[in-house]
PDB file of C-alpha atoms and ligand atoms in Angstrom:
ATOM      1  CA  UNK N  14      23.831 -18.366  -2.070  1.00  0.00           C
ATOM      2  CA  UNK N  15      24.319 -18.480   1.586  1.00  0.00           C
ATOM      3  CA  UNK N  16      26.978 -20.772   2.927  1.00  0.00           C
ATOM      4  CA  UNK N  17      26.487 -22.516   6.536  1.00  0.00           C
ATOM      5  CA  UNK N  18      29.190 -20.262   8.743  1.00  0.00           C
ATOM      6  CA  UNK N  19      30.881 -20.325  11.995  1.00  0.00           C
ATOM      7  CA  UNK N  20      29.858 -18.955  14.882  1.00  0.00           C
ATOM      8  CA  UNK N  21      33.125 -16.471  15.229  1.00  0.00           C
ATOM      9  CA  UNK N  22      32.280 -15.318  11.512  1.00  0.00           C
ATOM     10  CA  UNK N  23      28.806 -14.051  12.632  1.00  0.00           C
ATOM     11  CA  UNK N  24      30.566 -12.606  15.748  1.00  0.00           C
ATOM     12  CA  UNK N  25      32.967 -10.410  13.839  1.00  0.00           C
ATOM     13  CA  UNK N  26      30.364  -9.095  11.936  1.00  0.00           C
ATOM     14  CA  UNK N  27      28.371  -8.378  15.249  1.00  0.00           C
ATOM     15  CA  UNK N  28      31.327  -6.603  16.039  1.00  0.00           C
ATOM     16  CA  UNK N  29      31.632  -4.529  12.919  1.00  0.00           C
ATOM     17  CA  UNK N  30      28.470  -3.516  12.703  1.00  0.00           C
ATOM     18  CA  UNK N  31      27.673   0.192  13.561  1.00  0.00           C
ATOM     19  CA  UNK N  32      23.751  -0.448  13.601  1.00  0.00           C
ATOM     20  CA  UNK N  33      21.809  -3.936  14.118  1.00  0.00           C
ATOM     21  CA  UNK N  34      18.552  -5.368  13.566  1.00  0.00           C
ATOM     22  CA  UNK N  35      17.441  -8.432  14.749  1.00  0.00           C
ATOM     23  CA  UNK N  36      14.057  -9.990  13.890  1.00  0.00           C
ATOM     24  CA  UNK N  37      12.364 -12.444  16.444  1.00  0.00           C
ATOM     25  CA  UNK N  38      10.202 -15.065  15.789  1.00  0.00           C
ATOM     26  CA  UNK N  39       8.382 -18.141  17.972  1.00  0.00           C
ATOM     27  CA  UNK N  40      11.611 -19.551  17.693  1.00  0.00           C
ATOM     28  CA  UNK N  41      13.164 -17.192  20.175  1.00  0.00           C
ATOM     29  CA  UNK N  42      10.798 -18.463  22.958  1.00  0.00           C
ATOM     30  CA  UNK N  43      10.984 -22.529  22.191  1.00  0.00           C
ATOM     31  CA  UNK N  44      13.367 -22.846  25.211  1.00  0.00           C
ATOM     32  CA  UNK N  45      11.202 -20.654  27.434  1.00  0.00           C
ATOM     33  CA  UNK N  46       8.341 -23.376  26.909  1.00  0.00           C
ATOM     34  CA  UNK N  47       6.502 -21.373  24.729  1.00  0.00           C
ATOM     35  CA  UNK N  48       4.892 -23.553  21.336  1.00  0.00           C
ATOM     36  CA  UNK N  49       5.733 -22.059  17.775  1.00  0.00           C
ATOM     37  CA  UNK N  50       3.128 -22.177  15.189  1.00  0.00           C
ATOM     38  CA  UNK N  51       4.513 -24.363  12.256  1.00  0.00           C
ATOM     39  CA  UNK N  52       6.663 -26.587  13.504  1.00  0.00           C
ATOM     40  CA  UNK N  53       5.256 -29.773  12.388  1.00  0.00           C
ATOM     41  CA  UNK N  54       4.623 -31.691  15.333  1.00  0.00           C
ATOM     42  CA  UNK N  55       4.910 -29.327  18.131  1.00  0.00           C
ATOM     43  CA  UNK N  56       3.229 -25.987  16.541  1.00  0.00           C
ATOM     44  CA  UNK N  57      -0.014 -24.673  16.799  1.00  0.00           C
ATOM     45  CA  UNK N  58      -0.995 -24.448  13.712  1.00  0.00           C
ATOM     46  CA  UNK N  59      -0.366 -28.831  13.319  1.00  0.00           C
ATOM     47  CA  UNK N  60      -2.747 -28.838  16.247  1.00  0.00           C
ATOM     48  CA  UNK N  61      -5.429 -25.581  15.530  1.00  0.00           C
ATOM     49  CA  UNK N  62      -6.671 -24.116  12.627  1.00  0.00           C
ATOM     50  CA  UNK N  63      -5.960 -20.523  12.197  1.00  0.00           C
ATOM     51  CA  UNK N  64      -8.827 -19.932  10.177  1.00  0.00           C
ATOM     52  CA  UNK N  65     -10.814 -20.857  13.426  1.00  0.00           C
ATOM     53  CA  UNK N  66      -9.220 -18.771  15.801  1.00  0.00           C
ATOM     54  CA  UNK N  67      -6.531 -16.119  14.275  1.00  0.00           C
ATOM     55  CA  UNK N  68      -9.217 -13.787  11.937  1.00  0.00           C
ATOM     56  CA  UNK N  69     -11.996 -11.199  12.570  1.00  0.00           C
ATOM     57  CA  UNK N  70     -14.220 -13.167  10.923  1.00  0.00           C
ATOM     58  CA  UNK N  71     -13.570 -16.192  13.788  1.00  0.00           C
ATOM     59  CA  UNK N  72     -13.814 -13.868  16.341  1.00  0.00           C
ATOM     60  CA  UNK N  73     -16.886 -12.645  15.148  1.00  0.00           C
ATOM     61  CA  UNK N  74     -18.457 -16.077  14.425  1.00  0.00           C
ATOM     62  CA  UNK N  75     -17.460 -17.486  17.744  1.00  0.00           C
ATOM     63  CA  UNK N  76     -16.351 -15.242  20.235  1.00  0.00           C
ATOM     64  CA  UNK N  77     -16.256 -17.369  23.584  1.00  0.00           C
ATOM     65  CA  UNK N  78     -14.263 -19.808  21.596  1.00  0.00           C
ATOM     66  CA  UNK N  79     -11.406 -17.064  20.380  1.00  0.00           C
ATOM     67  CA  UNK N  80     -11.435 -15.487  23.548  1.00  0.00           C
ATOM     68  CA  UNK N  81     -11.390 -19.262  25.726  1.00  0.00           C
ATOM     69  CA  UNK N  82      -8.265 -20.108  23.768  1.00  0.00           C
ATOM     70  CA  UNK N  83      -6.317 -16.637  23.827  1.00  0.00           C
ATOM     71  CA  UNK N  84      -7.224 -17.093  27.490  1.00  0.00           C
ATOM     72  CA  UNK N  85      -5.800 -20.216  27.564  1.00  0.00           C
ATOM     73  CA  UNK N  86      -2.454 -19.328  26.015  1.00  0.00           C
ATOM     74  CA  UNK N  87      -2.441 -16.398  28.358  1.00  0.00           C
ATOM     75  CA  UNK N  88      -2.390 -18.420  30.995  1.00  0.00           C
ATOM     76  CA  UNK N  89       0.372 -20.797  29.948  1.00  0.00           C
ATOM     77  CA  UNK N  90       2.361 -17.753  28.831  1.00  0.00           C
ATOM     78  CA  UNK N  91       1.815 -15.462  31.970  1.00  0.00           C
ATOM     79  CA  UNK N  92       4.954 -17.216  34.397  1.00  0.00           C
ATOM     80  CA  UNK N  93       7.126 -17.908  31.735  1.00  0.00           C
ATOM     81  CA  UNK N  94      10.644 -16.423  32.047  1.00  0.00           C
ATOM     82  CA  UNK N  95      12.607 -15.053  29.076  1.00  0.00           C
ATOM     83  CA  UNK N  96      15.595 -17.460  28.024  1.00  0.00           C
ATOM     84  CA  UNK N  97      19.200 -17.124  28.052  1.00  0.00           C
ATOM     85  CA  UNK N  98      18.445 -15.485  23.997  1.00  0.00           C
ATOM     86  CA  UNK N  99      16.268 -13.093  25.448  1.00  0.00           C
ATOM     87  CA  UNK N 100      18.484 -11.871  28.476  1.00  0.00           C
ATOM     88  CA  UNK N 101      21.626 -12.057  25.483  1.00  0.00           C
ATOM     89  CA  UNK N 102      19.558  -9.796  23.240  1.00  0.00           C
ATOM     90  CA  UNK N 103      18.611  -6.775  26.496  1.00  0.00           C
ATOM     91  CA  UNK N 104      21.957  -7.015  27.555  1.00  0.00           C
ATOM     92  CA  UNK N 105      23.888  -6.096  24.378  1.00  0.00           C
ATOM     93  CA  UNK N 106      21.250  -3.297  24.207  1.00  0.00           C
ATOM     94  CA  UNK N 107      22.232  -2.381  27.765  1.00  0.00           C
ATOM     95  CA  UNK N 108      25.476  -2.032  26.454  1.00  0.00           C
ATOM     96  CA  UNK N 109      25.299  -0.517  23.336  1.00  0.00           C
ATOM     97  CA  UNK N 110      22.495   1.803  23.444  1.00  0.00           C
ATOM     98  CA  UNK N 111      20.903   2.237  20.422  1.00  0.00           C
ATOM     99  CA  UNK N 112      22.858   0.287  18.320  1.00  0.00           C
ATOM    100  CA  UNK N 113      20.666  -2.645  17.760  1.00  0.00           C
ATOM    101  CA  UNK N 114      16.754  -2.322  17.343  1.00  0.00           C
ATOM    102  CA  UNK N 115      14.707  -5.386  17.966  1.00  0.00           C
ATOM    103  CA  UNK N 116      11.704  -6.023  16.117  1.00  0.00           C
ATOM    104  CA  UNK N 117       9.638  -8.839  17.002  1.00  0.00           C
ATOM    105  CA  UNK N 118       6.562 -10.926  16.016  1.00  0.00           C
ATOM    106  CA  UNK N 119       5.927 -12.647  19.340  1.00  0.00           C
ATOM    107  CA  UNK N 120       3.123 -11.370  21.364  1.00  0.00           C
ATOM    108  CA  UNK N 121       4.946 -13.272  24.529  1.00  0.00           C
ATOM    109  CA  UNK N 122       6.335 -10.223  26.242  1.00  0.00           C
ATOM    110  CA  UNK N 123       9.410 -11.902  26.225  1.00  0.00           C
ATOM    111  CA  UNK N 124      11.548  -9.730  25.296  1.00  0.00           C
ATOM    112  CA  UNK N 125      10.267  -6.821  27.465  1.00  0.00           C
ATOM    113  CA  UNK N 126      10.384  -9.204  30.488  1.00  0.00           C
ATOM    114  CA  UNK N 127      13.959  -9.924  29.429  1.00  0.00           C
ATOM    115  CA  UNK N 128      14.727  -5.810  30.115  1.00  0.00           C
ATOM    116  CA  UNK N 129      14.599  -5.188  25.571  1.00  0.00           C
ATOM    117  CA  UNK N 130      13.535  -1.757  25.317  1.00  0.00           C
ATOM    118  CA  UNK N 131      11.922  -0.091  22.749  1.00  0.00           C
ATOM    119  CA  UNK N 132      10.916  -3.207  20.921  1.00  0.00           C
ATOM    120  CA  UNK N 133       9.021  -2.633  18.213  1.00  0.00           C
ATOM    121  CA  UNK N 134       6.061  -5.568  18.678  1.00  0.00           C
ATOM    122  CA  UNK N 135       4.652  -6.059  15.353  1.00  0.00           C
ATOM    123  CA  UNK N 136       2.406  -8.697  15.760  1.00  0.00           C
ATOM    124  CA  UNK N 137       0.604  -6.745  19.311  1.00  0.00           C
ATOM    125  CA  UNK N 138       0.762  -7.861  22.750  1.00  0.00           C
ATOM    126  CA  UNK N 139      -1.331 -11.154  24.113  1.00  0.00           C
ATOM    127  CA  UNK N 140      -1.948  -9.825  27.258  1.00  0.00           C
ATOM    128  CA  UNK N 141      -3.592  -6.719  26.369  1.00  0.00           C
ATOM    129  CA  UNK N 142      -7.482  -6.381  25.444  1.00  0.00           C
ATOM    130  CA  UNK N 143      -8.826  -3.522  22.901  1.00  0.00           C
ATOM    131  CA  UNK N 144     -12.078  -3.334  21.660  1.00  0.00           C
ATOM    132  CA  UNK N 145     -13.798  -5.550  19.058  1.00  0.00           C
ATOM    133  CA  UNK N 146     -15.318  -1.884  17.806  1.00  0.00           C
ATOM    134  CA  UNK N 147     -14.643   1.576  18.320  1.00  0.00           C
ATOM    135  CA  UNK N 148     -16.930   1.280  21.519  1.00  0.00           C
ATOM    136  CA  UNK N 149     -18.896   4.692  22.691  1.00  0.00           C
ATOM    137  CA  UNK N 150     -21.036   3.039  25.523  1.00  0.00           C
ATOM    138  CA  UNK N 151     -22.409   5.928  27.733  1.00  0.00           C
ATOM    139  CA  UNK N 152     -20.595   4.874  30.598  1.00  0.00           C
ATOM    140  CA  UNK N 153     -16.983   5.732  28.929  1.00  0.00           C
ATOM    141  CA  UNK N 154     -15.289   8.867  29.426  1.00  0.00           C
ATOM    142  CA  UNK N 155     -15.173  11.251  26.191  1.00  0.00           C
ATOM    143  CA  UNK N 156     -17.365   9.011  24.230  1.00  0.00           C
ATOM    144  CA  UNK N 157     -14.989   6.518  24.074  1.00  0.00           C
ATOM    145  CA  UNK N 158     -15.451   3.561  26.476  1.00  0.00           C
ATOM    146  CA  UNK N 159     -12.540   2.502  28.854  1.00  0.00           C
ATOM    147  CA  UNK N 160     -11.801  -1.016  28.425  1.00  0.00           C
ATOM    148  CA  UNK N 161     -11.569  -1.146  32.162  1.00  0.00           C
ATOM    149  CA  UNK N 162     -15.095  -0.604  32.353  1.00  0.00           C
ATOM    150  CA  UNK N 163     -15.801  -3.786  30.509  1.00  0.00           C
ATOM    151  CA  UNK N 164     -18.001  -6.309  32.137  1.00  0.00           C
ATOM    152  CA  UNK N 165     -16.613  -9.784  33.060  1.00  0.00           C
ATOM    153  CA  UNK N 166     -17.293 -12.232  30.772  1.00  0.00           C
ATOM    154  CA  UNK N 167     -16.267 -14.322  27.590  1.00  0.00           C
ATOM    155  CA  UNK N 168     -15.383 -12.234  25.999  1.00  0.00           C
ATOM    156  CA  UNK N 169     -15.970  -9.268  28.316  1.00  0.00           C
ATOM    157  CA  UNK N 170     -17.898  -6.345  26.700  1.00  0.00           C
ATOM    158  CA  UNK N 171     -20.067  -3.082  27.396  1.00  0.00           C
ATOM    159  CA  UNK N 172     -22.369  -3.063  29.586  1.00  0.00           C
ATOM    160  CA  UNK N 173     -23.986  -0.448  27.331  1.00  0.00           C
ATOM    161  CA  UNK N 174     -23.771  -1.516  23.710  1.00  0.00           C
ATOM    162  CA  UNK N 175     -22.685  -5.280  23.714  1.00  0.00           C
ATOM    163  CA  UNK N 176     -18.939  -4.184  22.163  1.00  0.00           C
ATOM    164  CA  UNK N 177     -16.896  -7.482  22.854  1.00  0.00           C
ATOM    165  CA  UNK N 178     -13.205  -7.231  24.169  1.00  0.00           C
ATOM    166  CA  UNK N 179     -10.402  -8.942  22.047  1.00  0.00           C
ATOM    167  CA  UNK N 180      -6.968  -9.569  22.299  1.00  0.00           C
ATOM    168  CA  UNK N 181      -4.488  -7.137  21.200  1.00  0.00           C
ATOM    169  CA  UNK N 182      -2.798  -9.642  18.616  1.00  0.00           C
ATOM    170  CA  UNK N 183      -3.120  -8.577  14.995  1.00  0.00           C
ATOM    171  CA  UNK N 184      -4.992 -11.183  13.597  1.00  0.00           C
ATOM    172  CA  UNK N 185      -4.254 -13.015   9.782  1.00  0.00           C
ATOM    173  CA  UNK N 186      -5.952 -10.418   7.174  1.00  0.00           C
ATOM    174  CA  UNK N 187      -5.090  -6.974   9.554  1.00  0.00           C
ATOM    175  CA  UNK N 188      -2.854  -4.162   9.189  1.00  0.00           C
ATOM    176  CA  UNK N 189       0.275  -4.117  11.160  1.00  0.00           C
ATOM    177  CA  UNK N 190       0.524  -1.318  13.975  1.00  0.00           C
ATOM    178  CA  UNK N 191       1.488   1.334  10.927  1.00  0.00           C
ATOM    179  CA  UNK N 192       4.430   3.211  13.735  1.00  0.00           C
ATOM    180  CA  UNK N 193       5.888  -0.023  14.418  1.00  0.00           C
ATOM    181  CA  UNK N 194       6.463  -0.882  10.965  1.00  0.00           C
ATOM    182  CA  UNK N 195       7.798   2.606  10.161  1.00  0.00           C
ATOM    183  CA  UNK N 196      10.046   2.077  12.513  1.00  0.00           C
ATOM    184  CA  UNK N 197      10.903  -1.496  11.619  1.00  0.00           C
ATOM    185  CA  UNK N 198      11.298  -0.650   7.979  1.00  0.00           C
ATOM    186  CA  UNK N 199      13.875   2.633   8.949  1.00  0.00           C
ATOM    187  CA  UNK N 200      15.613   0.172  10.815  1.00  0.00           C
ATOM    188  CA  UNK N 201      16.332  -2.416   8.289  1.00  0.00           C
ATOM    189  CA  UNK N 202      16.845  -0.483   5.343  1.00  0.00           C
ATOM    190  CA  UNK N 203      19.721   1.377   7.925  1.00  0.00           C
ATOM    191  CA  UNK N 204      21.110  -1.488   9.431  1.00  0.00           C
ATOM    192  CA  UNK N 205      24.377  -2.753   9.108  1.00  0.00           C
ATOM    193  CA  UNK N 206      23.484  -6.429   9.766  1.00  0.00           C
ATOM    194  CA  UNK N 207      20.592  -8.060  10.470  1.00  0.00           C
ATOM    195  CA  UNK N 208      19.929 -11.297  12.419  1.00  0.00           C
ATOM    196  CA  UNK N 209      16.401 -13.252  11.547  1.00  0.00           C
ATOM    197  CA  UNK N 210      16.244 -15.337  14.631  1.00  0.00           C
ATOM    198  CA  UNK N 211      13.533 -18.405  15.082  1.00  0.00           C
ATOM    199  CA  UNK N 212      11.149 -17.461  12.169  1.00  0.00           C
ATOM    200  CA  UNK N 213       9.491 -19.634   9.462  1.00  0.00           C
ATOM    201  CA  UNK N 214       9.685 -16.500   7.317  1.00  0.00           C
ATOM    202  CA  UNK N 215       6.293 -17.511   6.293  1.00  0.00           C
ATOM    203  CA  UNK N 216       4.147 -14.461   7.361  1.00  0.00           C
ATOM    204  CA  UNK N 217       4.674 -10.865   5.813  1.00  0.00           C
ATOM    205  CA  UNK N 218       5.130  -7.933   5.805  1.00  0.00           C
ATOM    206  CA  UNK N 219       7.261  -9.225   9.004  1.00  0.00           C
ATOM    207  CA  UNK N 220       9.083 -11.409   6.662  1.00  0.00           C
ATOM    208  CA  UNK N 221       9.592  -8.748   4.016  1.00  0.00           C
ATOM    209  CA  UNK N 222      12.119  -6.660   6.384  1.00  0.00           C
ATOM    210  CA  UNK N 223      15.010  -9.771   5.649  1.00  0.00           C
ATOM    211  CA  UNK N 224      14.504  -8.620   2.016  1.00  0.00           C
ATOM    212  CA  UNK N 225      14.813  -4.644   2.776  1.00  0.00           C
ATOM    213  CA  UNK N 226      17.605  -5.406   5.007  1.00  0.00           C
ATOM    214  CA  UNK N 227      19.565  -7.225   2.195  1.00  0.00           C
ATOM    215  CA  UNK N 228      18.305  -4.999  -0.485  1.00  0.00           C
ATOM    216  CA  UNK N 229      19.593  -2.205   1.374  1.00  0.00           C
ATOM    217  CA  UNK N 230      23.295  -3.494   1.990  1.00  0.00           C
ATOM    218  CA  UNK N 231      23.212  -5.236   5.066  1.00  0.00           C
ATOM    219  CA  UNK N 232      24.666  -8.758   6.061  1.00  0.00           C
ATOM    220  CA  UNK N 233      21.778 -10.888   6.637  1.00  0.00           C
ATOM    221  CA  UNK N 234      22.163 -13.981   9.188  1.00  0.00           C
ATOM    222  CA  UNK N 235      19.665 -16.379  10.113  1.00  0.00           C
ATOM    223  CA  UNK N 236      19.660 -18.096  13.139  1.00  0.00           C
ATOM    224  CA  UNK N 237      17.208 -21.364  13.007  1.00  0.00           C
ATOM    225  CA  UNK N 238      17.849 -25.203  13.500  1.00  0.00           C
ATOM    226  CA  UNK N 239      15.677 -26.103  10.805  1.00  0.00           C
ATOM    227  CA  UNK N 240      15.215 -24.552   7.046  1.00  0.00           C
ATOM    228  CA  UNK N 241      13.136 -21.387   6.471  1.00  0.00           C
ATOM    229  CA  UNK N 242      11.827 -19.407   3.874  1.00  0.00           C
ATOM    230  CA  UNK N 243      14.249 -16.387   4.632  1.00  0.00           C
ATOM    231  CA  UNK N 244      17.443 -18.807   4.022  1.00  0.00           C
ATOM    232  CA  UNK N 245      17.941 -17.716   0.482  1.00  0.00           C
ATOM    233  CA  UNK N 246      17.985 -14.315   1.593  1.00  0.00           C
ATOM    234  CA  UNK N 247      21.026 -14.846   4.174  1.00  0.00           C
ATOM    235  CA  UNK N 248      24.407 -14.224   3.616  1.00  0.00           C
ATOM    236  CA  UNK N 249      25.277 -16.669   6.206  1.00  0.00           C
ATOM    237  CA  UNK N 250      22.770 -19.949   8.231  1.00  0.00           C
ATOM    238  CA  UNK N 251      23.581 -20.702  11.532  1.00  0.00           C
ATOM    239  CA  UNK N 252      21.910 -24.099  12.361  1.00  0.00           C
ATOM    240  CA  UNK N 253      21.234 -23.975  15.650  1.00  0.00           C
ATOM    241  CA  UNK N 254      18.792 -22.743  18.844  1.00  0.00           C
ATOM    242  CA  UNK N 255      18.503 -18.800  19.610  1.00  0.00           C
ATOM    243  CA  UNK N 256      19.067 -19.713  23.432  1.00  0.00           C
ATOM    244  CA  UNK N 257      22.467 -21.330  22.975  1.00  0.00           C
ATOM    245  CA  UNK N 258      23.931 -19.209  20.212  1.00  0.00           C
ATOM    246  CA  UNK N 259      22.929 -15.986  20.881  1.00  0.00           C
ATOM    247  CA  UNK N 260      24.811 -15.582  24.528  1.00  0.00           C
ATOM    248  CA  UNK N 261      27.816 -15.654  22.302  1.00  0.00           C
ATOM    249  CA  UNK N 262      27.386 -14.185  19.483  1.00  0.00           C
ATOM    250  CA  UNK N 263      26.168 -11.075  21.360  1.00  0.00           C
ATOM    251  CA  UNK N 264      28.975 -10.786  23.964  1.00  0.00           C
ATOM    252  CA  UNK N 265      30.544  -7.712  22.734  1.00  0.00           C
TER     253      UNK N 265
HETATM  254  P1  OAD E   5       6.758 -20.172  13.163  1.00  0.00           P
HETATM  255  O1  OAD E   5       6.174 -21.199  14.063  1.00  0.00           O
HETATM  256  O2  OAD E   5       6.194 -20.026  11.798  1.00  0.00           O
HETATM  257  O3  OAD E   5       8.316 -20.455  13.012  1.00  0.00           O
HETATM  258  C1  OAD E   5       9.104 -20.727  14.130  1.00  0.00           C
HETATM  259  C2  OAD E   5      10.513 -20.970  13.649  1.00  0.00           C
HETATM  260  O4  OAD E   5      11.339 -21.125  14.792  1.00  0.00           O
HETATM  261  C3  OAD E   5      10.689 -22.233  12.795  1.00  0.00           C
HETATM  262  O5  OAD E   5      11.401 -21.898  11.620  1.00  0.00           O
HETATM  263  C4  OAD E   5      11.519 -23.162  13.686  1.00  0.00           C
HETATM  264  O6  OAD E   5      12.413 -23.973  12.944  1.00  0.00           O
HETATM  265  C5  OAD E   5      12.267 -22.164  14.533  1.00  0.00           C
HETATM  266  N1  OAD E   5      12.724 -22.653  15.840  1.00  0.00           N
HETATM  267  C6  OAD E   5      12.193 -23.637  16.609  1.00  0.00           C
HETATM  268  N2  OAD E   5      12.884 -23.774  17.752  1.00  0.00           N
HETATM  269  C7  OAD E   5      13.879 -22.836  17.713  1.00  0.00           C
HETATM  270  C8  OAD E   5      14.919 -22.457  18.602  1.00  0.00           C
HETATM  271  N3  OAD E   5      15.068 -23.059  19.779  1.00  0.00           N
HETATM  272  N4  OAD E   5      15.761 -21.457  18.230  1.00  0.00           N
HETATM  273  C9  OAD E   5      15.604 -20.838  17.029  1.00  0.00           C
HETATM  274  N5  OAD E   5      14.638 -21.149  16.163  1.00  0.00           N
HETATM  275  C10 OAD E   5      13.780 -22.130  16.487  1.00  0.00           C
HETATM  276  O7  OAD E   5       6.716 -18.787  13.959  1.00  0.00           O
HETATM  277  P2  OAD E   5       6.855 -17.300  13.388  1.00  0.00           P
HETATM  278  O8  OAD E   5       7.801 -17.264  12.253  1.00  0.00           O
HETATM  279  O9  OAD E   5       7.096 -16.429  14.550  1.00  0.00           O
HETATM  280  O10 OAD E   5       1.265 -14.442  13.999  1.00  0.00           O
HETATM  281  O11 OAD E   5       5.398 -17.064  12.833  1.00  0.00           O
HETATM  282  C11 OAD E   5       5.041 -15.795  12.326  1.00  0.00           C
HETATM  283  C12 OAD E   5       3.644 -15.439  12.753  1.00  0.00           C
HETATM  284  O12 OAD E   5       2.743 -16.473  12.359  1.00  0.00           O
HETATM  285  C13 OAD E   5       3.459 -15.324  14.258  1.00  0.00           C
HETATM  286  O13 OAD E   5       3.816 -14.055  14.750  1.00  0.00           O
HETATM  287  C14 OAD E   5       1.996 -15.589  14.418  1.00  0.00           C
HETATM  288  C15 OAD E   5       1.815 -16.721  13.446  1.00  0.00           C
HETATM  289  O14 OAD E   5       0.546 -16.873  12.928  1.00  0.00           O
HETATM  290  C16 OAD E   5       0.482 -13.791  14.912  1.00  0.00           C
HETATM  291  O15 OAD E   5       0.356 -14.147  16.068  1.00  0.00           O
HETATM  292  C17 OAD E   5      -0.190 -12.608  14.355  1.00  0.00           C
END
């Protein structure tokens, strides 16, 4: 069972630990301004249905409406600055080179912003656009069409063949980037402690890599203020917001 714990106790084991993971979710960018998804009264999900706007088949359906309100969140997202968690997080990587790999599920750019490197970004990145459809409009270069070349519009798309733009988010029912989870699996099966930081623990395979890190010997800590579906998993809860705790626990 995990036990509520100190502060210090998670920082000794920061300390210990030859190799970290730490797992972001929404959580990790509530004090930048940015909305989670299931909090009850504040996340999107209370306010937007998923089914509407997170899946091919929504995209598909409606396209001006998916794109409108990825637009939309781009737009709130694009001045935000990481948060004192963030900056915590890049500069215990700064000083500890590889020692801790960060694996995240937020498509905020957050962390990158912050100066993270190297973090593996499982859910995609909001502010990039791909193709709806492998897209071989004769304007693009080797067959393949250059999503520059996409004509304003919402969504953009080829001039040539009609191929929409999309966000570069994985959407509910699609396959994680397969490198990125490589990498995030190696990392938690290896890692001496992990730290699940602002996550409902409600989506996999994200979730799953809380479970491979404690299968595979690791401490597992969870940093939340409320309950989530990873506490059983912990070793150790630390009730409280990634902004204010991680400056300290990370100041090795
Ligand atoms: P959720 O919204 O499911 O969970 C956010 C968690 O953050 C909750 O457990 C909150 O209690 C916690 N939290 C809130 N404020 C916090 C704070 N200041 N410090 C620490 N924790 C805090 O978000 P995720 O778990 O990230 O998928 O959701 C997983 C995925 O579901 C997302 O990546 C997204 C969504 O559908 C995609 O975009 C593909």
């Amino acid at each position: 069972m995990p036990t509520f714990t100190e502060a210090a106790t998670v920082q000794a084991w920061v300390r210990e630990a030859r190799t970290i993971a730490a797992l972001t979710g929404a959580g990790m960018s509530a004090e930048s301004g940015v909305p989670t998804f299931r909090d009850a009264q504040t996340g999107l999900w209370a306010r937007f249905n998923p089914e509407e706007l997170a899946t091919e088949a929504a995209f598909r359906a409606n396209p001006q409406r998916v794109w409108d309100w990825y637009a939309s969140r781009r737009e709130m997202m694009k001045d935000v600055a990481p948060n004192a968690g963030h900056q915590a997080i890049a500069a215990f990587q700064r000083r500890h080179p590889g020692r801790l790999t960060l694996i995240t599920q937020n498509v905020d750019g957050l962390h990158q912003k912050a100066g993270s490197t190297g973090a593996l970004a499982l859910h995609g990145n909001i502010f990039e656009d791909i193709w709806l459809d492998p897209c071989a409009g004769a304007r693009g270069r080797a067959g393949i069409c250059d999503v520059s070349l996409a004509e304003p519009g919402r969504p953009p798309h080829c001039a040539d063949c009609g191929n929409p733009l999309r966000p570069g988010v994985v959407w509910f029912g699609e396959m994680l980037p397969a490198g990125a989870l490589a990498a995030a699996e190696q990392a938690a099966d290896h890692c001496d402690l992990m730290l699940v930081i602002g996550t409902s623990g409600a989506v996999y395979p994200a979730a799953g890599l809380a479970h491979t890190a404690r299968q595979g010997g690791a401490r597992v800590v969870v940093i939340n203020p409320e309950p989530s579906e990873l506490d059983g998993v912990a070793h150790a809860l630390l009730r409280g917001k990634a902004a204010e705790l991680l400056p300290a626990l990370l100041n090795d």
